[in-house]
mmCIF file of C-alpha atoms and ligand atoms in Angstrom:
data_model
loop_
_atom_site.group_PDB
_atom_site.id
_atom_site.type_symbol
_atom_site.label_atom_id
_atom_site.label_comp_id
_atom_site.label_asym_id
_atom_site.label_seq_id
_atom_site.Cartn_x
_atom_site.Cartn_y
_atom_site.Cartn_z
ATOM 1 C CA MET A 21 9.353 11.443 -18.495
ATOM 2 C CA GLY A 22 5.839 9.953 -19.829
ATOM 3 C CA TRP A 23 4.501 6.985 -19.085
ATOM 4 C CA ASP A 24 1.994 4.662 -20.597
ATOM 5 C CA ALA A 25 0.056 2.660 -18.668
ATOM 6 C CA ALA A 26 -1.198 0.437 -21.840
ATOM 7 C CA SER A 27 2.294 -0.477 -22.979
ATOM 8 C CA LEU A 28 4.289 -1.603 -19.633
ATOM 9 C CA PRO A 29 7.881 -2.208 -20.240
ATOM 10 C CA ASP A 30 9.063 -6.197 -19.763
ATOM 11 C CA ALA A 31 8.731 -7.237 -16.196
ATOM 12 C CA SER A 32 9.695 -11.166 -16.703
ATOM 13 C CA GLY A 33 12.435 -12.146 -14.115
ATOM 14 C CA ARG A 34 10.958 -9.992 -11.381
ATOM 15 C CA THR A 35 9.184 -11.002 -8.189
ATOM 16 C CA VAL A 36 6.750 -8.632 -6.621
ATOM 17 C CA VAL A 37 5.018 -8.854 -3.451
ATOM 18 C CA ILE A 38 1.452 -7.002 -2.840
ATOM 19 C CA THR A 39 -0.224 -6.910 0.497
ATOM 20 C CA GLY A 40 -4.260 -6.774 0.531
ATOM 21 C CA ALA A 41 -4.072 -8.156 -3.424
ATOM 22 C CA ASN A 42 -7.151 -10.289 -3.179
ATOM 23 C CA ALA A 43 -9.254 -6.935 -4.181
ATOM 24 C CA GLY A 44 -9.263 -3.358 -5.082
ATOM 25 C CA VAL A 45 -6.122 -1.346 -5.782
ATOM 26 C CA GLY A 46 -3.756 -4.195 -5.001
ATOM 27 C CA TYR A 47 -5.644 -6.839 -6.960
ATOM 28 C CA PHE A 48 -5.282 -4.625 -10.322
ATOM 29 C CA THR A 49 -1.652 -4.026 -9.419
ATOM 30 C CA ALA A 50 -1.142 -7.656 -9.290
ATOM 31 C CA GLU A 51 -3.076 -8.020 -12.247
ATOM 32 C CA GLN A 52 -1.129 -5.412 -14.423
ATOM 33 C CA LEU A 53 2.160 -6.738 -12.905
ATOM 34 C CA ALA A 54 1.501 -10.624 -13.921
ATOM 35 C CA ARG A 55 0.471 -9.073 -17.430
ATOM 36 C CA ALA A 56 3.817 -7.419 -17.475
ATOM 37 C CA GLY A 57 5.510 -10.632 -16.957
ATOM 38 C CA ALA A 58 6.491 -10.223 -13.459
ATOM 39 C CA HIS A 59 6.130 -13.249 -10.624
ATOM 40 C CA VAL A 60 3.391 -12.077 -8.429
ATOM 41 C CA VAL A 61 2.904 -13.063 -4.993
ATOM 42 C CA LEU A 62 -0.494 -11.855 -3.423
ATOM 43 C CA ALA A 63 -0.157 -11.497 0.537
ATOM 44 C CA CYS A 64 -3.836 -11.663 1.765
ATOM 45 C CA ARG A 65 -5.470 -12.346 5.121
ATOM 46 C CA ASP A 66 -8.204 -14.684 3.695
ATOM 47 C CA PRO A 67 -7.296 -17.898 1.849
ATOM 48 C CA GLU A 68 -10.410 -17.963 -0.047
ATOM 49 C CA ARG A 69 -9.891 -14.562 -1.115
ATOM 50 C CA ALA A 70 -6.685 -14.837 -2.067
ATOM 51 C CA GLU A 71 -7.602 -17.944 -4.323
ATOM 52 C CA ALA A 72 -10.606 -16.404 -6.029
ATOM 53 C CA ALA A 73 -8.175 -13.556 -6.830
ATOM 54 C CA VAL A 74 -4.832 -15.922 -7.828
ATOM 55 C CA SER A 75 -7.766 -17.848 -10.213
ATOM 56 C CA ALA A 76 -9.164 -14.305 -11.856
ATOM 57 C CA ILE A 77 -5.461 -13.467 -12.993
ATOM 58 C CA ARG A 78 -4.991 -16.605 -14.430
ATOM 59 C CA ARG A 79 -8.192 -16.387 -16.254
ATOM 60 C CA ARG A 80 -7.672 -13.032 -17.326
ATOM 61 C CA VAL A 81 -4.080 -13.013 -17.959
ATOM 62 C CA THR A 82 -2.316 -15.752 -20.380
ATOM 63 C CA ARG A 83 1.053 -17.393 -18.827
ATOM 64 C CA ALA A 84 0.494 -15.408 -15.516
ATOM 65 C CA SER A 85 2.959 -16.339 -12.733
ATOM 66 C CA VAL A 86 1.254 -15.573 -9.358
ATOM 67 C CA GLU A 87 0.694 -17.386 -6.221
ATOM 68 C CA ALA A 88 -0.640 -16.646 -3.003
ATOM 69 C CA MET A 89 1.073 -16.166 0.413
ATOM 70 C CA PRO A 90 -0.963 -15.607 3.891
ATOM 71 C CA LEU A 91 -0.543 -12.392 5.540
ATOM 72 C CA ASP A 92 -2.438 -10.653 8.170
ATOM 73 C CA VAL A 93 -1.121 -7.447 8.616
ATOM 74 C CA THR A 94 -2.642 -6.802 12.065
ATOM 75 C CA ASP A 95 -1.287 -10.189 13.272
ATOM 76 C CA ARG A 96 2.275 -10.351 14.354
ATOM 77 C CA ARG A 97 3.008 -14.235 13.711
ATOM 78 C CA SER A 98 1.210 -14.020 10.336
ATOM 79 C CA ILE A 99 3.588 -11.092 9.334
ATOM 80 C CA ASP A 100 6.569 -13.212 10.792
ATOM 81 C CA ALA A 101 5.707 -16.100 8.731
ATOM 82 C CA ALA A 102 5.071 -13.858 5.862
ATOM 83 C CA ALA A 103 8.528 -12.300 5.911
ATOM 84 C CA GLU A 104 10.082 -15.591 6.435
ATOM 85 C CA ALA A 105 8.429 -16.904 3.523
ATOM 86 C CA ILE A 106 9.618 -13.831 1.433
ATOM 87 C CA LEU A 107 13.459 -14.458 2.666
ATOM 88 C CA GLU A 108 12.749 -17.847 1.422
ATOM 89 C CA HIS A 109 11.967 -16.839 -1.990
ATOM 90 C CA GLY A 110 15.529 -15.456 -2.290
ATOM 91 C CA THR A 111 15.523 -11.983 -4.047
ATOM 92 C CA VAL A 112 12.103 -9.843 -4.127
ATOM 93 C CA ASP A 113 12.419 -6.885 -6.557
ATOM 94 C CA ALA A 114 9.674 -4.620 -5.061
ATOM 95 C CA LEU A 115 7.304 -5.100 -1.944
ATOM 96 C CA VAL A 116 4.056 -2.842 -2.533
ATOM 97 C CA LEU A 117 2.762 -2.181 0.798
ATOM 98 C CA ASN A 118 -1.249 -1.780 -0.395
ATOM 99 C CA ALA A 119 -3.238 -3.629 2.388
ATOM 100 C CA GLY A 120 -5.454 -0.990 4.508
ATOM 101 C CA ILE A 121 -8.605 -0.219 6.320
ATOM 102 C CA VAL A 122 -10.150 2.414 4.232
ATOM 103 C CA HIS A 123 -13.609 2.774 5.810
ATOM 104 C CA PRO A 124 -12.549 2.741 9.494
ATOM 105 C CA PRO A 125 -14.908 1.659 12.294
ATOM 106 C CA ARG A 126 -16.927 4.367 14.228
ATOM 107 C CA SER A 127 -15.685 3.531 17.496
ATOM 108 C CA ARG A 128 -11.865 2.643 18.339
ATOM 109 C CA ARG A 129 -10.956 -0.897 17.937
ATOM 110 C CA THR A 130 -7.647 -2.242 18.680
ATOM 111 C CA ASP A 131 -5.706 -5.695 17.104
ATOM 112 C CA ASP A 132 -4.471 -8.422 19.989
ATOM 113 C CA GLU A 133 -1.228 -6.503 20.990
ATOM 114 C CA GLY A 134 -3.681 -3.708 22.066
ATOM 115 C CA ASN A 135 -2.628 -1.238 19.143
ATOM 116 C CA GLU A 136 -5.493 0.681 17.169
ATOM 117 C CA LEU A 137 -6.520 -1.271 14.547
ATOM 118 C CA VAL A 138 -6.627 1.432 11.320
ATOM 119 C CA LEU A 139 -2.705 2.249 12.420
ATOM 120 C CA SER A 140 -2.016 -1.571 12.909
ATOM 121 C CA THR A 141 -3.529 -2.397 9.557
ATOM 122 C CA ASN A 142 -2.318 0.637 7.637
ATOM 123 C CA VAL A 143 1.294 1.298 9.165
ATOM 124 C CA LEU A 144 2.545 -1.042 12.127
ATOM 125 C CA GLY A 145 2.104 -4.072 10.196
ATOM 126 C CA HIS A 146 4.215 -3.104 6.856
ATOM 127 C CA PHE A 147 6.895 -1.661 9.067
ATOM 128 C CA ARG A 148 7.391 -4.634 10.825
ATOM 129 C CA LEU A 149 7.038 -6.678 7.632
ATOM 130 C CA VAL A 150 9.522 -4.429 5.706
ATOM 131 C CA ALA A 151 12.046 -4.468 8.648
ATOM 132 C CA ARG A 152 11.952 -8.556 8.709
ATOM 133 C CA ALA A 153 12.134 -9.042 4.760
ATOM 134 C CA LEU A 154 14.630 -6.434 3.867
ATOM 135 C CA PRO A 155 17.515 -8.913 3.150
ATOM 136 C CA ALA A 156 15.055 -10.435 0.255
ATOM 137 C CA LEU A 157 14.986 -6.600 -1.389
ATOM 138 C CA THR A 158 19.238 -5.794 -0.818
ATOM 139 C CA SER A 159 20.052 -8.513 -2.859
ATOM 140 C CA ALA A 160 17.654 -7.388 -6.023
ATOM 141 C CA PRO A 161 19.384 -5.022 -8.526
ATOM 142 C CA ASP A 162 16.775 -2.419 -8.683
ATOM 143 C CA ALA A 163 14.474 -3.479 -5.437
ATOM 144 C CA ARG A 164 11.617 -0.800 -4.194
ATOM 145 C CA VAL A 165 9.317 -0.306 -1.202
ATOM 146 C CA VAL A 166 5.948 0.965 -2.305
ATOM 147 C CA THR A 167 4.010 2.543 0.020
ATOM 148 C CA LEU A 168 0.220 3.143 -0.500
ATOM 149 C CA GLY A 169 -0.401 7.054 0.665
ATOM 150 C CA SER A 170 -3.854 8.947 0.143
ATOM 151 C CA LEU A 171 -5.092 12.360 -0.502
ATOM 152 C CA ALA A 172 -6.262 12.086 2.792
ATOM 153 C CA SER A 173 -2.956 13.132 4.213
ATOM 154 C CA ARG A 174 -3.629 16.668 2.788
ATOM 155 C CA LEU A 175 -6.613 17.136 5.085
ATOM 156 C CA GLY A 176 -5.567 15.503 8.177
ATOM 157 C CA ARG A 177 -2.425 15.656 10.994
ATOM 158 C CA LEU A 178 -0.706 13.416 12.765
ATOM 159 C CA ARG A 179 -0.920 13.578 16.443
ATOM 160 C CA LEU A 180 2.610 12.027 17.266
ATOM 161 C CA ASP A 181 1.306 12.603 21.220
ATOM 162 C CA ASP A 182 -1.744 10.627 20.702
ATOM 163 C CA LEU A 183 -0.706 8.197 18.010
ATOM 164 C CA GLN A 184 -3.276 5.451 19.098
ATOM 165 C CA LEU A 185 -6.006 7.948 19.063
ATOM 166 C CA GLU A 186 -6.562 6.891 23.098
ATOM 167 C CA ARG A 187 -7.995 10.154 23.812
ATOM 168 C CA SER A 188 -9.041 11.705 20.177
ATOM 169 C CA TYR A 189 -10.586 8.614 18.326
ATOM 170 C CA THR A 190 -12.782 9.329 15.162
ATOM 171 C CA SER A 191 -12.636 7.421 12.142
ATOM 172 C CA TRP A 192 -11.581 10.354 10.044
ATOM 173 C CA ARG A 193 -8.753 10.925 12.517
ATOM 174 C CA ALA A 194 -7.674 7.673 12.167
ATOM 175 C CA TYR A 195 -7.655 7.041 8.550
ATOM 176 C CA ALA A 196 -6.142 10.455 7.806
ATOM 177 C CA GLY A 197 -3.511 10.017 10.742
ATOM 178 C CA SER A 198 -2.689 6.566 9.365
ATOM 179 C CA LYS A 199 -1.964 7.627 5.570
ATOM 180 C CA ILE A 200 0.027 10.888 6.917
ATOM 181 C CA ALA A 201 2.013 8.177 9.208
ATOM 182 C CA ALA A 202 2.412 5.858 6.088
ATOM 183 C CA GLN A 203 3.850 8.631 3.908
ATOM 184 C CA ALA A 204 5.825 10.021 6.671
ATOM 185 C CA PHE A 205 7.388 6.285 7.078
ATOM 186 C CA GLY A 206 8.144 6.051 3.444
ATOM 187 C CA PHE A 207 9.880 9.236 3.284
ATOM 188 C CA GLU A 208 11.816 8.517 6.304
ATOM 189 C CA LEU A 209 12.649 5.097 4.867
ATOM 190 C CA ASP A 210 14.004 6.682 2.069
ATOM 191 C CA ARG A 211 16.288 9.036 3.927
ATOM 192 C CA ARG A 212 17.366 6.027 6.055
ATOM 193 C CA PHE A 213 18.200 3.789 2.929
ATOM 194 C CA ARG A 214 20.444 6.887 1.413
ATOM 195 C CA ALA A 215 21.977 7.351 4.841
ATOM 196 C CA SER A 216 23.037 3.524 5.062
ATOM 197 C CA ALA A 217 23.464 3.122 1.416
ATOM 198 C CA THR A 218 20.967 0.415 1.310
ATOM 199 C CA PRO A 219 20.418 -0.107 -2.469
ATOM 200 C CA VAL A 220 16.846 -0.110 -2.228
ATOM 201 C CA ARG A 221 14.220 2.780 -3.545
ATOM 202 C CA SER A 222 11.416 3.957 -1.297
ATOM 203 C CA ILE A 223 8.749 5.227 -3.023
ATOM 204 C CA VAL A 224 5.193 6.356 -1.751
ATOM 205 C CA VAL A 225 2.238 6.876 -4.041
ATOM 206 C CA HIS A 226 -1.357 7.684 -3.941
ATOM 207 C CA PRO A 227 -4.481 6.192 -6.221
ATOM 208 C CA GLY A 228 -6.469 9.168 -6.119
ATOM 209 C CA TYR A 229 -10.059 8.609 -5.656
ATOM 210 C CA SER A 230 -11.029 5.175 -7.153
ATOM 211 C CA THR A 231 -14.035 3.264 -6.435
ATOM 212 C CA SER A 232 -15.375 -0.183 -6.678
ATOM 213 C CA GLY A 233 -18.434 0.806 -8.567
ATOM 214 C CA ARG A 234 -16.229 2.358 -11.567
ATOM 215 C CA THR A 235 -14.294 -0.887 -11.801
ATOM 216 C CA PRO A 236 -14.626 -3.704 -13.638
ATOM 217 C CA GLY A 237 -16.660 -6.544 -12.340
ATOM 218 C CA ILE A 238 -14.649 -9.789 -11.777
ATOM 219 C CA ARG A 239 -16.079 -12.590 -9.633
ATOM 220 C CA GLY A 240 -14.711 -13.073 -6.487
ATOM 221 C CA VAL A 241 -12.832 -9.630 -6.580
ATOM 222 C CA ASN A 242 -15.058 -6.993 -7.404
ATOM 223 C CA GLN A 243 -18.934 -7.287 -7.499
ATOM 224 C CA PRO A 244 -20.260 -4.409 -6.497
ATOM 225 C CA THR A 245 -24.351 -4.074 -6.414
ATOM 226 C CA ARG A 246 -26.253 -2.286 -8.817
ATOM 227 C CA LEU A 247 -26.823 0.735 -6.279
ATOM 228 C CA LYS A 248 -23.192 0.981 -5.950
ATOM 229 C CA ARG A 249 -22.311 1.264 -9.443
ATOM 230 C CA PHE A 250 -25.221 3.711 -9.728
ATOM 231 C CA ALA A 251 -24.032 6.033 -6.707
ATOM 232 C CA ASP A 252 -20.468 5.590 -7.561
ATOM 233 C CA ASN A 253 -21.071 6.851 -11.354
ATOM 234 C CA LEU A 254 -22.782 9.776 -10.010
ATOM 235 C CA GLN A 255 -19.384 10.720 -8.763
ATOM 236 C CA ALA A 256 -17.773 9.532 -12.241
ATOM 237 C CA ALA A 257 -16.504 13.330 -13.008
ATOM 238 C CA TRP A 258 -13.898 13.205 -10.234
ATOM 239 C CA THR A 259 -13.202 9.325 -9.539
ATOM 240 C CA GLN A 260 -11.744 6.693 -11.459
ATOM 241 C CA GLY A 261 -11.905 2.611 -11.003
ATOM 242 C CA LYS A 262 -9.400 0.753 -9.139
ATOM 243 C CA ASP A 263 -7.958 -0.675 -12.051
ATOM 244 C CA ASP A 264 -7.054 2.925 -13.205
ATOM 245 C CA GLY A 265 -5.653 3.515 -9.720
ATOM 246 C CA ALA A 266 -3.644 0.697 -9.746
ATOM 247 C CA HIS A 267 -1.380 2.556 -12.988
ATOM 248 C CA VAL A 268 0.233 4.532 -9.852
ATOM 249 C CA PRO A 269 1.890 1.558 -7.745
ATOM 250 C CA VAL A 270 2.469 -0.313 -11.017
ATOM 251 C CA ARG A 271 4.418 2.607 -12.604
ATOM 252 C CA ALA A 272 6.657 3.120 -9.037
ATOM 253 C CA VAL A 273 7.508 -0.713 -9.468
ATOM 254 C CA LEU A 274 8.261 -0.840 -12.932
ATOM 255 C CA ASP A 275 9.568 2.772 -13.950
ATOM 256 C CA ALA A 276 13.544 2.518 -14.160
ATOM 257 C CA ASP A 277 13.106 6.549 -13.698
ATOM 258 C CA ILE A 278 11.264 6.515 -10.363
ATOM 259 C CA GLU A 279 13.743 7.566 -7.638
ATOM 260 C CA GLY A 280 13.756 6.788 -4.280
ATOM 261 C CA GLY A 281 11.725 9.440 -2.265
ATOM 262 C CA ASP A 282 9.441 10.488 -5.178
ATOM 263 C CA TYR A 283 5.681 10.866 -4.630
ATOM 264 C CA LEU A 284 3.398 9.579 -7.601
ATOM 265 C CA GLY A 285 -0.470 10.025 -8.132
ATOM 266 C CA PRO A 286 -3.040 10.355 -10.395
ATOM 267 C CA ALA A 287 -2.754 13.695 -13.106
ATOM 268 C CA LEU A 288 -5.885 15.347 -12.045
ATOM 269 C CA TRP A 289 -5.450 14.726 -8.212
ATOM 270 C CA THR A 290 -8.035 12.205 -7.660
ATOM 271 C CA LYS A 291 -7.892 10.683 -11.595
ATOM 272 C CA GLY A 292 -5.766 10.322 -14.552
ATOM 273 C CA ALA A 293 -2.513 8.959 -15.483
ATOM 274 C CA PRO A 294 0.477 8.231 -12.965
ATOM 275 C CA VAL A 295 2.787 11.225 -12.432
ATOM 276 C CA HIS A 296 4.832 12.937 -9.929
ATOM 277 C CA ALA A 297 2.489 14.787 -7.310
ATOM 278 C CA PRO A 298 3.310 17.145 -4.628
ATOM 279 C CA ALA A 299 3.364 15.417 -0.970
ATOM 280 C CA THR A 300 2.809 17.189 1.929
ATOM 281 C CA ARG A 301 5.096 19.074 3.728
ATOM 282 C CA ALA A 302 4.414 17.241 6.972
ATOM 283 C CA SER A 303 4.678 13.949 5.777
ATOM 284 C CA ARG A 304 8.080 14.785 3.845
ATOM 285 C CA SER A 305 9.366 16.351 7.329
ATOM 286 C CA PRO A 306 12.598 14.341 8.247
ATOM 287 C CA ARG A 307 11.768 16.160 11.786
ATOM 288 C CA LEU A 308 8.516 14.063 11.983
ATOM 289 C CA GLY A 309 9.866 11.087 10.276
ATOM 290 C CA ALA A 310 12.932 10.916 12.875
ATOM 291 C CA ARG A 311 10.018 11.137 15.505
ATOM 292 C CA LEU A 312 8.117 8.855 14.241
ATOM 293 C CA TRP A 313 10.269 5.869 13.583
ATOM 294 C CA PRO A 314 10.678 4.964 17.414
ATOM 295 C CA LEU A 315 7.188 5.257 18.129
ATOM 296 C CA LEU A 316 6.503 2.413 14.908
ATOM 297 C CA GLU A 317 9.494 0.526 16.593
ATOM 298 C CA GLN A 318 7.647 0.540 19.500
ATOM 299 C CA ALA A 319 4.274 0.154 19.051
ATOM 300 C CA SER A 320 5.001 -3.078 16.162
ATOM 301 C CA GLY A 321 7.634 -4.678 18.593
ATOM 302 C CA GLN A 322 10.216 -4.552 16.029
ATOM 303 C CA PRO A 323 13.636 -2.648 15.784
ATOM 304 C CA PHE A 324 14.654 -1.587 12.838
ATOM 305 C CA ALA A 325 18.277 -0.122 12.516
ATOM 306 C CA LEU A 326 19.561 0.429 9.050
ATOM 307 C CA LEU A 327 22.315 2.889 10.177
HETATM 308 N N1 LIG B 4 -9.424 3.549 -3.313
HETATM 309 C C1 LIG B 4 -8.897 4.817 -3.073
HETATM 310 O O1 LIG B 4 -9.451 5.745 -3.488
HETATM 311 C C2 LIG B 4 -7.701 5.183 -2.236
HETATM 312 C C3 LIG B 4 -7.408 6.364 -2.041
HETATM 313 C C4 LIG B 4 -6.168 6.668 -1.265
HETATM 314 C C5 LIG B 4 -5.334 5.664 -1.017
HETATM 315 N N2 LIG B 4 -6.146 4.147 -1.073
HETATM 316 C C6 LIG B 4 -4.846 3.018 -0.345
HETATM 317 O O2 LIG B 4 -5.128 2.142 -1.395
HETATM 318 C C7 LIG B 4 -4.823 0.793 -0.577
HETATM 319 C C8 LIG B 4 -5.883 -0.306 -1.310
HETATM 320 O O3 LIG B 4 -7.104 0.581 -1.181
HETATM 321 P P1 LIG B 4 -8.390 0.067 -1.786
HETATM 322 O O4 LIG B 4 -9.321 0.908 -1.721
HETATM 323 O O5 LIG B 4 -8.110 -1.078 -2.934
HETATM 324 O O6 LIG B 4 -9.145 -0.943 -0.494
HETATM 325 P P2 LIG B 4 -10.111 -2.368 -0.650
HETATM 326 O O7 LIG B 4 -10.594 -2.316 -1.906
HETATM 327 O O8 LIG B 4 -10.745 -2.056 0.463
HETATM 328 O O9 LIG B 4 -9.120 -3.130 -0.320
HETATM 329 C C9 LIG B 4 -8.104 -3.542 0.835
HETATM 330 C C10 LIG B 4 -7.442 -4.688 0.947
HETATM 331 O O10 LIG B 4 -6.581 -4.420 2.008
HETATM 332 C C11 LIG B 4 -6.690 -5.669 2.575
HETATM 333 N N3 LIG B 4 -6.519 -5.777 4.100
HETATM 334 C C12 LIG B 4 -7.336 -5.036 5.108
HETATM 335 N N4 LIG B 4 -6.937 -5.575 6.168
HETATM 336 C C13 LIG B 4 -5.987 -6.595 6.173
HETATM 337 C C14 LIG B 4 -5.319 -7.292 7.077
HETATM 338 N N5 LIG B 4 -5.045 -7.084 8.445
HETATM 339 N N6 LIG B 4 -4.229 -8.059 6.389
HETATM 340 C C15 LIG B 4 -4.349 -8.126 5.163
HETATM 341 N N7 LIG B 4 -4.682 -7.439 4.169
HETATM 342 C C16 LIG B 4 -5.861 -6.607 4.551
HETATM 343 C C17 LIG B 4 -8.322 -6.502 1.869
HETATM 344 O O11 LIG B 4 -8.339 -7.678 2.308
HETATM 345 P P3 LIG B 4 -9.913 -8.443 2.694
HETATM 346 O O12 LIG B 4 -10.772 -8.426 1.342
HETATM 347 O O13 LIG B 4 -9.421 -9.695 3.536
HETATM 348 O O14 LIG B 4 -10.379 -7.409 3.807
HETATM 349 C C18 LIG B 4 -8.118 -6.085 0.790
HETATM 350 O O15 LIG B 4 -7.394 -7.035 -0.215
HETATM 351 C C19 LIG B 4 -4.987 1.490 0.962
HETATM 352 O O16 LIG B 4 -3.859 1.388 1.460
HETATM 353 C C20 LIG B 4 -5.710 2.368 0.554
HETATM 354 O O17 LIG B 4 -5.614 3.505 2.142
HETATM 355 C C21 LIG B 4 -6.951 3.916 -2.016
#
């Protein structure tokens, strides 16, 4: 089925929570959904950056319904408080797991629990958040969890025997491994939703190659230097703005025809309209998903039983 990102279906009455929504793909996902009429909750770790993003959406979208919620996905207390706030909201129609470290540190770092920071940010915090906030989704008629994967999932491998990269850290392994794990989590979540007849769709997306230098400037949200604009524009043939990258998660949230277990990305791999895309065998593997799940439970300190 076709999809016109410039003409979205009416989303009024729906509530969408987006993690890491003060910048990048997350911000534009929030702005586009607010324009479609959804109530959008920006779950962000820095109150000032969150407020700048909320103000920007209010400036740019007439009658936007938008609010900020504190969330640091590497901090268990913050995750648990956000999950509580989501449950208090009542019904939530979609949870977009977007927050991420895209430029990992050169040497291995850990969060307060001792978990490797990129895995913690890109996977573990979201795992705990979904487990705790799930009742808010199951009460919605057409609820979705949308996980941000990456094309990087095609270029690396997930080391289940060294998930925290204690023996083999490089920044690239950390990023690619975390994104394979994020995708494997999203697909395993879909299998578990189906097996337990939980009425929620788990959809995995990737935004291609979306750079800030190719993205509209917005005060407090996206202010690339001239040099960054120049450098990013040199790659224009195979990149797009983060506003265009956001078309993929937005479709996953709004398109009634998208099923649980679907994988979406830009039509031309790194750029283009949001379409169905092929996910790697590894990230779709039920065997890998089943082995990963208990490791995520253990590292996030969060049992997550659906069956
Ligand atoms: N851009 C691409 O080409 C691309 C390609 C493939 C996949 N992706 C995925 O798409 C997602 C967004 O990427 P992006 O390019 O938009 O990145 P970005 O511009 O760097 O934005 C990342 C967002 O995540 C937030 N974040 C980071 N750590 C956090 C934490 N501990 N708690 C809460 N929020 C946190 C950041 O908040 P702060 O402002 O506070 O740091 C920011 O809002 C990521 O999951 C990324 O892996 C992007």
